[in-house]
CSV table of C-alpha atoms and ligand atoms in Angstrom, one decimal:
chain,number,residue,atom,x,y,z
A,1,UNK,CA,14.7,17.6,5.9
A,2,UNK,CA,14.0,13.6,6.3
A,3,UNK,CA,14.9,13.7,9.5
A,4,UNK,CA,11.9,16.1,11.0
A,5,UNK,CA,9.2,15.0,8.5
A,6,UNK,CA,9.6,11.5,9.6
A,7,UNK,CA,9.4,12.6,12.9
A,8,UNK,CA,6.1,14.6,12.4
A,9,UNK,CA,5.5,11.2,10.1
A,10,UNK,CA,5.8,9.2,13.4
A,11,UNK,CA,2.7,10.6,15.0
A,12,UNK,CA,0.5,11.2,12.1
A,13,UNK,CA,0.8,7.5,10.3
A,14,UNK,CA,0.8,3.9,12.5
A,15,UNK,CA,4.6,3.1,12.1
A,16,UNK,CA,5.6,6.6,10.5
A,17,UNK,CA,4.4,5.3,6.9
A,18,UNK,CA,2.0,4.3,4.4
A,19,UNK,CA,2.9,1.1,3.1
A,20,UNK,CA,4.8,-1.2,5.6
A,21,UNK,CA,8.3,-1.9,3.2
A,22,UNK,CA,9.1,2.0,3.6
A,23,UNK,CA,9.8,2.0,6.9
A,24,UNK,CA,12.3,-0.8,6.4
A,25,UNK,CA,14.6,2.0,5.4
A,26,UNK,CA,17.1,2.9,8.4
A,27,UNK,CA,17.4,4.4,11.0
A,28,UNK,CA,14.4,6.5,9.4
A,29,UNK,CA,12.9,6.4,5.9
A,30,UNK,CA,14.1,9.3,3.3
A,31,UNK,CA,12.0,11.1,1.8
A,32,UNK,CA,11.9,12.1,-1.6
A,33,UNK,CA,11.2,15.6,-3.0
A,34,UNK,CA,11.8,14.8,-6.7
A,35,UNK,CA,12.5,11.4,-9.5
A,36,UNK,CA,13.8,12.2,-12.8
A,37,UNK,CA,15.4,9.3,-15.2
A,38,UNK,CA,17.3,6.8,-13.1
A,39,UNK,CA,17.7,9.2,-10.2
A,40,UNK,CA,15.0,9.8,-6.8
A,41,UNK,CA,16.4,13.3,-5.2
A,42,UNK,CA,15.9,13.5,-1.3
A,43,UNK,CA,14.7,16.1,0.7
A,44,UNK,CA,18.3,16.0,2.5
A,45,UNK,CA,19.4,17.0,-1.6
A,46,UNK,CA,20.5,13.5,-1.9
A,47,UNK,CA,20.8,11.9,-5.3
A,48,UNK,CA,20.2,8.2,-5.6
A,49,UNK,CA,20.2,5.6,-8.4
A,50,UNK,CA,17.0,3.8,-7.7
A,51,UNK,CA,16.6,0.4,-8.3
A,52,UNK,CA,12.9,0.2,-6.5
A,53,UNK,CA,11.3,2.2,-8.9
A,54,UNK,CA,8.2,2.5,-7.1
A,55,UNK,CA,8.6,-1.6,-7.1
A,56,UNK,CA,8.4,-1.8,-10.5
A,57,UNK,CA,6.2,0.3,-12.4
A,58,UNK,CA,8.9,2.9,-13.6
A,59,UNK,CA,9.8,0.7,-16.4
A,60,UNK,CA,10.4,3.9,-18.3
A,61,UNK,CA,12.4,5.7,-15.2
A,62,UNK,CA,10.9,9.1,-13.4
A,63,UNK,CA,9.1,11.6,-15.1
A,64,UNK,CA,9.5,10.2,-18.6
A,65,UNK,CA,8.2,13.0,-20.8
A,66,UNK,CA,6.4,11.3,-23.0
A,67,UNK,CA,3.9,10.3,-20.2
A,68,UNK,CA,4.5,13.7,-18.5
A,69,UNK,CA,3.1,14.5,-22.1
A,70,UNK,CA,0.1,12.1,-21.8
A,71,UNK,CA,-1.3,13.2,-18.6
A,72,UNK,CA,-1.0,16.9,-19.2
A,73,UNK,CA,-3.0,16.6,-21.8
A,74,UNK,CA,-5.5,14.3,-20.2
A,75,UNK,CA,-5.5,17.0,-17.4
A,76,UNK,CA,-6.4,19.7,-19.3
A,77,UNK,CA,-9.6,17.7,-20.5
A,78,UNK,CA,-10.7,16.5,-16.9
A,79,UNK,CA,-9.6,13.7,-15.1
A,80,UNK,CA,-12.7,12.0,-14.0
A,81,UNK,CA,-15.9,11.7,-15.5
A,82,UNK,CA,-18.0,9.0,-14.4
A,83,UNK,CA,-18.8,7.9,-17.7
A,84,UNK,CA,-16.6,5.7,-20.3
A,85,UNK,CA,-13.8,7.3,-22.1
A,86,UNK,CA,-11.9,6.5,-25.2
A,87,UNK,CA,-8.9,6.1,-23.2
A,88,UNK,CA,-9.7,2.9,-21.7
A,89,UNK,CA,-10.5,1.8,-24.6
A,90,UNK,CA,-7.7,2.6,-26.2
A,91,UNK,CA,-5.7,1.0,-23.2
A,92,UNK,CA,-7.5,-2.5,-23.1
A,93,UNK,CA,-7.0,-2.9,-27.0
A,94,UNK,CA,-2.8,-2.9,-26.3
A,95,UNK,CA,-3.2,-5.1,-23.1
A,96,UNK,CA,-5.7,-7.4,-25.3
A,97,UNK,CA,-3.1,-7.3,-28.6
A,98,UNK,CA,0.1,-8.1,-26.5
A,99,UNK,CA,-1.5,-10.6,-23.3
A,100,UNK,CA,-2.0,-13.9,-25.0
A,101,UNK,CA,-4.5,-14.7,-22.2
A,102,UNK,CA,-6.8,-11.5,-22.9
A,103,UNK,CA,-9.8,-11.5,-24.5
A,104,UNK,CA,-11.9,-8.6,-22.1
A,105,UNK,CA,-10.6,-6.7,-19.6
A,106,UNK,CA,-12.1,-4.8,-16.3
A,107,UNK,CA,-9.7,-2.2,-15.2
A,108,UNK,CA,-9.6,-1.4,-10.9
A,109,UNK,CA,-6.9,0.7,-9.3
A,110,UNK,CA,-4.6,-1.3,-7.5
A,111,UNK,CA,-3.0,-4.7,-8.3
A,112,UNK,CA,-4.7,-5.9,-4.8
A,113,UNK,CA,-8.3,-5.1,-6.0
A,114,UNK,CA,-7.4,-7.2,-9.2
A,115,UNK,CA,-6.4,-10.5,-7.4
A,116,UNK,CA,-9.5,-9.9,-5.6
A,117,UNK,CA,-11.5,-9.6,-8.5
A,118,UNK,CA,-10.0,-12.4,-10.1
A,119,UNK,CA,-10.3,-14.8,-7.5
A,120,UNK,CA,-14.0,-14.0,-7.0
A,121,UNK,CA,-14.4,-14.7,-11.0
A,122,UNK,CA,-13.1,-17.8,-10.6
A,123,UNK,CA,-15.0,-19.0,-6.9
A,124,UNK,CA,-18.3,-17.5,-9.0
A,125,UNK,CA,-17.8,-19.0,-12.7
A,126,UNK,CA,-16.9,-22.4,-10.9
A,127,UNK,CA,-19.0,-22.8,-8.1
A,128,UNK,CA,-16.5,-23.5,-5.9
A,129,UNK,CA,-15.0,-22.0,-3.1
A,130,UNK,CA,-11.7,-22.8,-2.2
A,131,UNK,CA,-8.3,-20.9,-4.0
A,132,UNK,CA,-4.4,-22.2,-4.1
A,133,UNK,CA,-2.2,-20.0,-3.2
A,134,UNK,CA,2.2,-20.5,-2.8
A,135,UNK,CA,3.7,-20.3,0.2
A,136,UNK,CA,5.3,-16.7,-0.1
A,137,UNK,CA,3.6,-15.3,-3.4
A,138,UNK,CA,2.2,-12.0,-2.3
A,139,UNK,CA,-0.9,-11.4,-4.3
A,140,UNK,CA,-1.6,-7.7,-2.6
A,141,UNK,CA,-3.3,-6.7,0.4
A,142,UNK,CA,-7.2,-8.4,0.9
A,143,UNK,CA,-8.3,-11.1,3.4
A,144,UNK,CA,-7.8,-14.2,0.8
A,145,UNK,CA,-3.9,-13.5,0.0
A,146,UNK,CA,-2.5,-13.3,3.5
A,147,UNK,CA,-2.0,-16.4,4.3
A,148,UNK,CA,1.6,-17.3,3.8
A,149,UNK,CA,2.4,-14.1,2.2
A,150,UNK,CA,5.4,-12.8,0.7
A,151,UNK,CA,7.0,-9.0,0.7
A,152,UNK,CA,6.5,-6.9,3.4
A,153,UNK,CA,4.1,-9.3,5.4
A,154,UNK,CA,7.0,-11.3,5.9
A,155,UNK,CA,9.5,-8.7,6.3
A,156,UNK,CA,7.5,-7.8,9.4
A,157,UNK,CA,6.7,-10.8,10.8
A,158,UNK,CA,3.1,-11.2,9.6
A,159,UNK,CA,2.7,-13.4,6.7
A,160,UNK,CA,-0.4,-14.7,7.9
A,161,UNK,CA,-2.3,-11.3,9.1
A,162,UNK,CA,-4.5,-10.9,11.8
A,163,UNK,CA,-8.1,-10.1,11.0
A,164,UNK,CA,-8.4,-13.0,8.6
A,165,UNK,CA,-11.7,-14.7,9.6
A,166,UNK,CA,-11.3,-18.3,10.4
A,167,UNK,CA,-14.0,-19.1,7.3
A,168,UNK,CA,-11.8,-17.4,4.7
A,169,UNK,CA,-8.7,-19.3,5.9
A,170,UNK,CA,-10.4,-22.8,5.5
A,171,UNK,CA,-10.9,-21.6,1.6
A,172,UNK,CA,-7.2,-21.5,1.1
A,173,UNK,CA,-4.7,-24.4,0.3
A,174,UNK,CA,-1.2,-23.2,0.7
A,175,UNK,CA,1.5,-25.2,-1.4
A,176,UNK,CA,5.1,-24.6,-1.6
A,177,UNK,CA,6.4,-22.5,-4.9
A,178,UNK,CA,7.6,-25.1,-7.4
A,179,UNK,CA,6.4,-27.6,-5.7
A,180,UNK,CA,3.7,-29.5,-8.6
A,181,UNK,CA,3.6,-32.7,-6.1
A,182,UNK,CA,1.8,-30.7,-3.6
A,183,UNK,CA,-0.7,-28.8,-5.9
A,184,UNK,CA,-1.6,-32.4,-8.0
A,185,UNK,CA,-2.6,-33.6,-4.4
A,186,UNK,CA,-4.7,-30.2,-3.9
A,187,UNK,CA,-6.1,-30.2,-6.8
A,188,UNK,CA,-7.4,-34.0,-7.0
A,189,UNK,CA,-9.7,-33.6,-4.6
A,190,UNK,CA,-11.9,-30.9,-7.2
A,191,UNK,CA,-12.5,-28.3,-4.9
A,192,UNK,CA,-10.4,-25.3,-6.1
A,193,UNK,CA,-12.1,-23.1,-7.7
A,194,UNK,CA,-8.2,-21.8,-8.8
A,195,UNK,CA,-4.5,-21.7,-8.8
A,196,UNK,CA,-3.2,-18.0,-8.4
A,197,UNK,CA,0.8,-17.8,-8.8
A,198,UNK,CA,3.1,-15.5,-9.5
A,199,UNK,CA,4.8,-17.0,-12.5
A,200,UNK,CA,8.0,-15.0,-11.6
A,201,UNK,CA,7.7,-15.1,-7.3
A,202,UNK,CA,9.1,-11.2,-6.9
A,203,UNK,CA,7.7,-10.7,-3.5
A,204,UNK,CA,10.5,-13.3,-1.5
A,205,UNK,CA,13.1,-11.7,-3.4
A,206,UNK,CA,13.4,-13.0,-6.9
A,207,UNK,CA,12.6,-16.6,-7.3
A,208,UNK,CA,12.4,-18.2,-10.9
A,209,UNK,CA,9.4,-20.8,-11.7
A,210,UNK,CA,11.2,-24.2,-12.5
A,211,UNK,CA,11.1,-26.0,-15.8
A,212,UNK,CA,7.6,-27.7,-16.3
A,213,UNK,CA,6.7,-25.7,-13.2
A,214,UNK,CA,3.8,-23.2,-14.5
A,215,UNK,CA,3.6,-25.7,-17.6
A,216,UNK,CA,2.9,-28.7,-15.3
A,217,UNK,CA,0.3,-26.3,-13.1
A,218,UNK,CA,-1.6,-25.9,-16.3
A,219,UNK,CA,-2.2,-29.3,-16.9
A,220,UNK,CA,-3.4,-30.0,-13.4
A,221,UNK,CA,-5.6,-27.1,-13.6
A,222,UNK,CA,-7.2,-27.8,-16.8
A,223,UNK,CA,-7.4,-31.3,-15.7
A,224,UNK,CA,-9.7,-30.9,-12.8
A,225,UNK,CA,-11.8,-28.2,-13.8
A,226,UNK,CA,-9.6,-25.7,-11.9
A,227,UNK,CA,-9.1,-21.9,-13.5
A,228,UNK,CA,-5.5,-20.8,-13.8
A,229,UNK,CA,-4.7,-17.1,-12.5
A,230,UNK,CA,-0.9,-15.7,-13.4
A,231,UNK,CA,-0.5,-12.7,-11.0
A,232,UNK,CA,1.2,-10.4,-13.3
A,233,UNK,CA,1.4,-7.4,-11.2
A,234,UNK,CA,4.8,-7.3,-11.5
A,235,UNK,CA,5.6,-9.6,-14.9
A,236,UNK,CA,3.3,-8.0,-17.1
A,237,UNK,CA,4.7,-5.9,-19.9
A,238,UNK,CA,8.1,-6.1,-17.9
A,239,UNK,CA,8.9,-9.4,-19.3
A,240,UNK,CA,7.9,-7.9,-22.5
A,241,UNK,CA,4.7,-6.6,-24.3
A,242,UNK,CA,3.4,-10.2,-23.3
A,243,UNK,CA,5.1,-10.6,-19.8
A,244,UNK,CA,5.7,-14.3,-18.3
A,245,UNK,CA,2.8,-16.1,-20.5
A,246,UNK,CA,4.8,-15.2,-23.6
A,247,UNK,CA,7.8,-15.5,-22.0
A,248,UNK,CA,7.5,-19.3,-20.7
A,249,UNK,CA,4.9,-19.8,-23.4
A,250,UNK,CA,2.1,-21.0,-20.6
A,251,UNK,CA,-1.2,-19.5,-21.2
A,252,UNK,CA,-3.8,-19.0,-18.2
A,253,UNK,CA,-7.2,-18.4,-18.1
A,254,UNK,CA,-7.3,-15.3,-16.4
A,255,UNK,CA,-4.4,-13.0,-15.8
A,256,UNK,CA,-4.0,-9.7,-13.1
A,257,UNK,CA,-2.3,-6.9,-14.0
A,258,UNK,CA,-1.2,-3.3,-12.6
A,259,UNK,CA,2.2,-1.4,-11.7
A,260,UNK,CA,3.6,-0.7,-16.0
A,261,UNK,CA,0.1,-1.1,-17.3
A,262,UNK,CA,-0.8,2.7,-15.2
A,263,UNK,CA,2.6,3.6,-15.8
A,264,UNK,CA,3.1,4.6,-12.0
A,265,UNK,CA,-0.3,5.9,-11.8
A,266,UNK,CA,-2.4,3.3,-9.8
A,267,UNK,CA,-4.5,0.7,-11.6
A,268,UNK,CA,-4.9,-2.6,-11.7
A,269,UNK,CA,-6.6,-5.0,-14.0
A,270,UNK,CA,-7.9,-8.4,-14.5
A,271,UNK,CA,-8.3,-10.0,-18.1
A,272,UNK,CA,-8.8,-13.4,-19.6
A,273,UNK,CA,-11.3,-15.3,-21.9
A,274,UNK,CA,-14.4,-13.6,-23.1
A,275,UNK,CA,-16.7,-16.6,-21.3
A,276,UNK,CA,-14.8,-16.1,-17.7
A,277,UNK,CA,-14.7,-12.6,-17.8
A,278,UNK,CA,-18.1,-12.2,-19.2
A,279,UNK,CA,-18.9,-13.6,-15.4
A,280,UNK,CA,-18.4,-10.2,-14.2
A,281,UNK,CA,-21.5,-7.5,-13.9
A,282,UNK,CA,-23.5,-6.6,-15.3
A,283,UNK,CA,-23.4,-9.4,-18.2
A,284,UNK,CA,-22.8,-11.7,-15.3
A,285,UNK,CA,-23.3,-12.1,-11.7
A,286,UNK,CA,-19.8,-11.5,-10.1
A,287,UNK,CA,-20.1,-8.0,-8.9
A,288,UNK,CA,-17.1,-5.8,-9.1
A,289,UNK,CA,-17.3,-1.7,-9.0
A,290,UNK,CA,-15.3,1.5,-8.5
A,291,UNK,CA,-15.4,4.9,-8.7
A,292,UNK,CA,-12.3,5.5,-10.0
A,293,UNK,CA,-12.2,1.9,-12.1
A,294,UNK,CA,-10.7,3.2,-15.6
A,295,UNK,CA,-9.7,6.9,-14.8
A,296,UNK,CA,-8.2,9.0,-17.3
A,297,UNK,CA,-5.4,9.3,-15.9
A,298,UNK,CA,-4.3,6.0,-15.2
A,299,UNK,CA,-5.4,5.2,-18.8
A,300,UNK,CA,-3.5,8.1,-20.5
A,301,UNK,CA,-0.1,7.1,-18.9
A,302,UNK,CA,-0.4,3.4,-19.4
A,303,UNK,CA,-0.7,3.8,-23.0
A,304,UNK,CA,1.9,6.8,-23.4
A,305,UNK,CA,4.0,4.3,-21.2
A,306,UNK,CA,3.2,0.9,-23.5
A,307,UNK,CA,3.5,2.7,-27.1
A,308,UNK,CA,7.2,3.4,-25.0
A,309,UNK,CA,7.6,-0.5,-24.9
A,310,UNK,CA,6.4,-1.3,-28.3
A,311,UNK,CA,9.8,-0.8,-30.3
A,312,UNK,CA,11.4,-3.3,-27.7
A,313,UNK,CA,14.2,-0.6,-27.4
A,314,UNK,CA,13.4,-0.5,-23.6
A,315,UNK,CA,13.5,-4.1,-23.3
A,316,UNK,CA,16.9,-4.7,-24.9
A,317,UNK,CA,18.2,-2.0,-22.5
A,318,UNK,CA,16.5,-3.2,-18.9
A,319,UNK,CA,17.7,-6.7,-19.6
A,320,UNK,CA,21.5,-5.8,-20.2
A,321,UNK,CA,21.5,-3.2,-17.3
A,322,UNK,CA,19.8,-6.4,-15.2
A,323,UNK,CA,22.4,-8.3,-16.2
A,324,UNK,CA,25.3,-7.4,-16.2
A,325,UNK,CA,24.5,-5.7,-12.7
A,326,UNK,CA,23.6,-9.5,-11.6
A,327,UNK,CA,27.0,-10.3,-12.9
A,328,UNK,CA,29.2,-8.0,-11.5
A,329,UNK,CA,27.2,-8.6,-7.9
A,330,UNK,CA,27.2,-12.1,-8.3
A,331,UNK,CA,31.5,-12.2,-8.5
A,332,UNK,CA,32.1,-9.3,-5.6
A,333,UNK,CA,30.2,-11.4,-3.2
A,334,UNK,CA,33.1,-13.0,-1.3
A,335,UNK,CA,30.4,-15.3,0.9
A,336,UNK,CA,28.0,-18.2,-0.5
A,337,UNK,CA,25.3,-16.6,-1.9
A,338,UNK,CA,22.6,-16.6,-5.0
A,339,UNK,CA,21.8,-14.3,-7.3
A,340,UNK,CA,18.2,-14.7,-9.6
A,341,UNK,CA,17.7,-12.6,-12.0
A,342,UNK,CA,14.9,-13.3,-14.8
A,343,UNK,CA,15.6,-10.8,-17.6
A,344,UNK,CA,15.2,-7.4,-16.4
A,345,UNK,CA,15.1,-8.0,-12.6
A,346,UNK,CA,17.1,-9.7,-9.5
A,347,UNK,CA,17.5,-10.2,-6.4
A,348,UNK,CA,20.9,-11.5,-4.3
A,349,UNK,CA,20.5,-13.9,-1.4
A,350,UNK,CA,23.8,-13.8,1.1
A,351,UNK,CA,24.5,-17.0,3.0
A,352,UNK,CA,22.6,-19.3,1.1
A,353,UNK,CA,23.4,-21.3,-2.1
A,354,UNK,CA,19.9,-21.5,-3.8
A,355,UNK,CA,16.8,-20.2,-3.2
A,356,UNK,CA,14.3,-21.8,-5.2
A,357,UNK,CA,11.1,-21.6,-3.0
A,358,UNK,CA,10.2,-19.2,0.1
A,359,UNK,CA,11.8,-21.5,2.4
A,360,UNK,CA,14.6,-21.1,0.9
A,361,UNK,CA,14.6,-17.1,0.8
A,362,UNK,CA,13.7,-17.5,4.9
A,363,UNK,CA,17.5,-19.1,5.1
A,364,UNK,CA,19.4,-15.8,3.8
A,365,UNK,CA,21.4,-13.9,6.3
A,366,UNK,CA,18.7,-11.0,6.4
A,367,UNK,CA,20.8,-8.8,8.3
A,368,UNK,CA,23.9,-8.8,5.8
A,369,UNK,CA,21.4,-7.7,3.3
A,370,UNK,CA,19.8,-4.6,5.3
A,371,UNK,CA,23.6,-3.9,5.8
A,372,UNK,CA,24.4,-4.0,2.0
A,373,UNK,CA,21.3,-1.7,1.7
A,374,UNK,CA,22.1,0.9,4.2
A,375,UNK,CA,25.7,0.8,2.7
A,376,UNK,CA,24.4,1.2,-0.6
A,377,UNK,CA,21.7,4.1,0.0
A,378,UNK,CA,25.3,6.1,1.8
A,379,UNK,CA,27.1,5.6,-1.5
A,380,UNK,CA,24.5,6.8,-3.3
A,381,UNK,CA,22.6,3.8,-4.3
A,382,UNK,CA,18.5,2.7,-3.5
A,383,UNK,CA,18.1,-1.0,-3.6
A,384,UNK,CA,15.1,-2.5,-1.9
A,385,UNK,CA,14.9,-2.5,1.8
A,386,UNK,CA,14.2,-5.4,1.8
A,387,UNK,CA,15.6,-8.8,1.2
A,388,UNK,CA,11.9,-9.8,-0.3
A,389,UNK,CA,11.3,-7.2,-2.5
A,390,UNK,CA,13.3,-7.2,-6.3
A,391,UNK,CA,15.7,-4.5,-7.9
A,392,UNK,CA,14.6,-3.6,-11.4
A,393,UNK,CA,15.4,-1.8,-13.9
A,394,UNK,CA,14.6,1.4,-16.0
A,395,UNK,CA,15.6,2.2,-20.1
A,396,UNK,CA,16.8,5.5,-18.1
A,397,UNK,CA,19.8,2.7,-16.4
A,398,UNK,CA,22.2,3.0,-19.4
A,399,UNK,CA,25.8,1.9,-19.8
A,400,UNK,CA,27.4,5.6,-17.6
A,401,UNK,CA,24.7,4.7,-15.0
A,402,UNK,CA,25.1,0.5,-14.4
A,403,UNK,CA,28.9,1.4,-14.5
A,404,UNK,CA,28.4,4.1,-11.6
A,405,UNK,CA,26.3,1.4,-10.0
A,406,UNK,CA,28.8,-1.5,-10.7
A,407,UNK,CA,31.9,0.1,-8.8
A,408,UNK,CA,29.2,1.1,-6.0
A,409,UNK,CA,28.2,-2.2,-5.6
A,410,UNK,CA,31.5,-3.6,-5.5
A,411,UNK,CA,33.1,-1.6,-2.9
A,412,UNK,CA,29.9,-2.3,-0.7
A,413,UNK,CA,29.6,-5.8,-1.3
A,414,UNK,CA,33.6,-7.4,-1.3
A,415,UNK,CA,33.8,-6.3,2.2
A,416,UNK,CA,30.7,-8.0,3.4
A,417,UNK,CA,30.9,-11.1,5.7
B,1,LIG,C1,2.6,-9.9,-7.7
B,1,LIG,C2,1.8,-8.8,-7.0
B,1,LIG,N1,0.5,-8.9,-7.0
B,1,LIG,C3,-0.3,-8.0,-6.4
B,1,LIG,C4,0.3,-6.9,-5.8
B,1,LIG,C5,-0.6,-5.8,-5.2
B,1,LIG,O1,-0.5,-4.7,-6.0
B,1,LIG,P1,-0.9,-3.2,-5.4
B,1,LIG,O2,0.2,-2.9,-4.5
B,1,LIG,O3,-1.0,-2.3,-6.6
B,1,LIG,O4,-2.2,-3.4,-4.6
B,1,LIG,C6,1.7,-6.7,-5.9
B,1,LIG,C7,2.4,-5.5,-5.3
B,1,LIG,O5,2.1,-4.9,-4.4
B,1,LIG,C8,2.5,-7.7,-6.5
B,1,LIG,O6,3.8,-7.6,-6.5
B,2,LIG,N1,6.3,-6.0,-3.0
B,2,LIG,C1,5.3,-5.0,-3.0
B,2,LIG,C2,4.7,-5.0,-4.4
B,2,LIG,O1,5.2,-5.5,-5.3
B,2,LIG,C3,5.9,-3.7,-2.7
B,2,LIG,C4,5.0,-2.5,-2.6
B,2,LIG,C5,4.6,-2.2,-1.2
B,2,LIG,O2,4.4,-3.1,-0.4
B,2,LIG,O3,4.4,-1.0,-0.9
């Protein structure tokens, strides 16, 4: 049962859990024995509609047997060799035909290790130290990224972590999210060696770029000599096969990926033009290593996952469960509120009437939300735990399953105040 593995949990792990966001889940976390389509089962024999989806990746929903498929067979011919493999080749060749920025590609494991990468890149192929970063973006888990960071490090209290050393703090200019003013002043001084953003902020909730926005920060960057990172950890090849660069049409010069691209295995990558990538070793001198960098795993499920995608079938059906869930949540709410959804993912906001930057997403009446979540997860339904995380959704969430959902929602959220 949940109850006495999360109390064994408490001793074992520093707060009972893993990754922080888990243990937002009151009065103690559930654990989950099995996922299958659109459904997590609990330990306590629970069933719940999920709308985390392991924050994202499940684009497909759990244990989609065509990547069940994938990595059975890539298990029965070893799963970690050391060497190259034709898999990753085979993986960077759809991430290089669909990613307008992507001309090479060096796969890692974890979306964190890819904003790391990438950041390096830039500092090395520029010559320059310092990086901008928005005020809530949440770029993963290294030194250089929290600072003002989204998702769980505010949800706890820490968006600027202890441990940062004061030297890798002075390297980082911190500008509010749509906010161009602010990053033309940063970037006039030619310092910055680049401008990492999420082009869809999903880690303060779900906050949309403004018009011009990502347009207008790829003028200033190209301007001043200034290399342009979209974090696509979460966008990528959920926004479609060419995430938020094809879907706002603004190209950067390097681009991070992980979550859909390992199908729910862990990965990461960074890609981008051949001359900036090209900086990395061994034809350059920006070092970046790992044993498990590429793994056949990873590999196998990312392209079982993204020859999934490539009929757009999935995509038609994750933006009109994403939508008209937004809608019907949008008119049960009886108290001001937001809702922002950009195509196949959303977030509501209770108590506020727009959230268009972290500051804004700081405003919302937090604890109405953690009561619409523990609500929700009674009735049978997972949303985030948190107010800054986003609710997405799976091909596995058709028409039966948003309409289960919908009256859920609705008898949850009219009653709220
Ligand atoms: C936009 C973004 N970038 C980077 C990361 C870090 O990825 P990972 O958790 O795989 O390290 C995440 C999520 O965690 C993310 O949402
Ligand atoms: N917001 C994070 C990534 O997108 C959630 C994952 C985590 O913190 O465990």
């Amino acid at each position: 049962m949940s109850h006495d593995l999360w109390e064994q949990a408490k001793t074992l792990f520093a707060g009972g859990v893993n990754s922080p966001v888990r243990a937002g889940v009151k009065p103690f976390p559930f654990y989950t024995k099995s996922g299958k389509g659109p459904y997590l089962i609990t330990e306590d024999s629970q069933r719940l509609i999920d709308y985390v989806l392991g924050y994202g990746p499940l684009i497909l929903g759990h244990a989609h047997p065509k990547v069940i498929e994938a990595v059975k067979e890539q298990i029965d011919e070893g799963w970690l060799y050391g060497t190259p493999s034709k898999t990753e080749v085979e993986l960077a060749k759809l991430i290089i035909k669909y990613v307008p920025s992507a001309e090479k590609v060096r796969f890692v494991n974890s979306g964190t290790e890819a904003t790391m990468t990438a950041l390096r890149i830039s500092r090395g192929y520029t010559g320059r130290d310092k990086i901008l970063k928005f005020d809530g973006n949440y770029h993963g888990a290294h030194d250089y990224v929290l600072i003002d960071a989204g998702s769980a490090a505010t949800e706890f209290g820490v968006p600027f972590s202890q441990g940062i050393p004061k030297e890798v703090v002075s390297t980082v200019v911190i500008c509010p999210y749509n906010d161009l003013e602010c990053s033309e002043k940063a970037l006039r001084r030619g310092d910055i060696a680049s401008v990492i953003v999420e082009p869809v902020m999903g880690n303060m909730g779900v906050i949309p770029p403004k018009d011009g926005f990502l347009k207008g920060l790829r003028e200033l960057t190209k301007e001043h000599g200034t290399l342009l990172i979209f974090d696509e950890v979460i966008t990528g090849f959920r926004l479609g096969l060419g995430g938020a660069q094809s879907y706002f049409k603004v190209i950067p010069d390097l681009t991070t990926l992980g979550k859909i691209i390992g199908g729910g295995f862990p990965i990461g990558a960074i890609c981008g033009k051949r001359e900036v990538m090209d900086s990395l070793t061994p034809s350059g001198r920006v070092f970046n290593a790992g044993t498990f960098n590429a793994n056949p795993i990873s590999m196998s499920a990312g392209i079982a996952t993204i020859r999934e995608l490539e009929s757009g079938n999935v995509y038609v059906k994750t933006e009109k469960a994403a939508t008209e869930l937004a809608e019907e949540i949008d008119k049960a709410i009886r108290i001001p509120h937001v809702v922002n959804r950009v195509y196949n993912f959303f977030q509501f906001f209770l108590g506020v009437d727009r959230v268009e930057n972290a500051a804004d997403a700081r405003k919302a009446k937090r604890e109405l939300y953690v009561r619409a979540h523990e609500k929700l997860l009674k009735s049978g339904v997972f949303i985030p735990p948190s107010q800054f995380e986003a609710l997405f959704t799976s091909s596995e969430h058709n028409d039966d399953i948003v309409n289960e959902s919908i009256s859920k929602f609705k008898s949850v959220l009219e009653d709220l105040v």
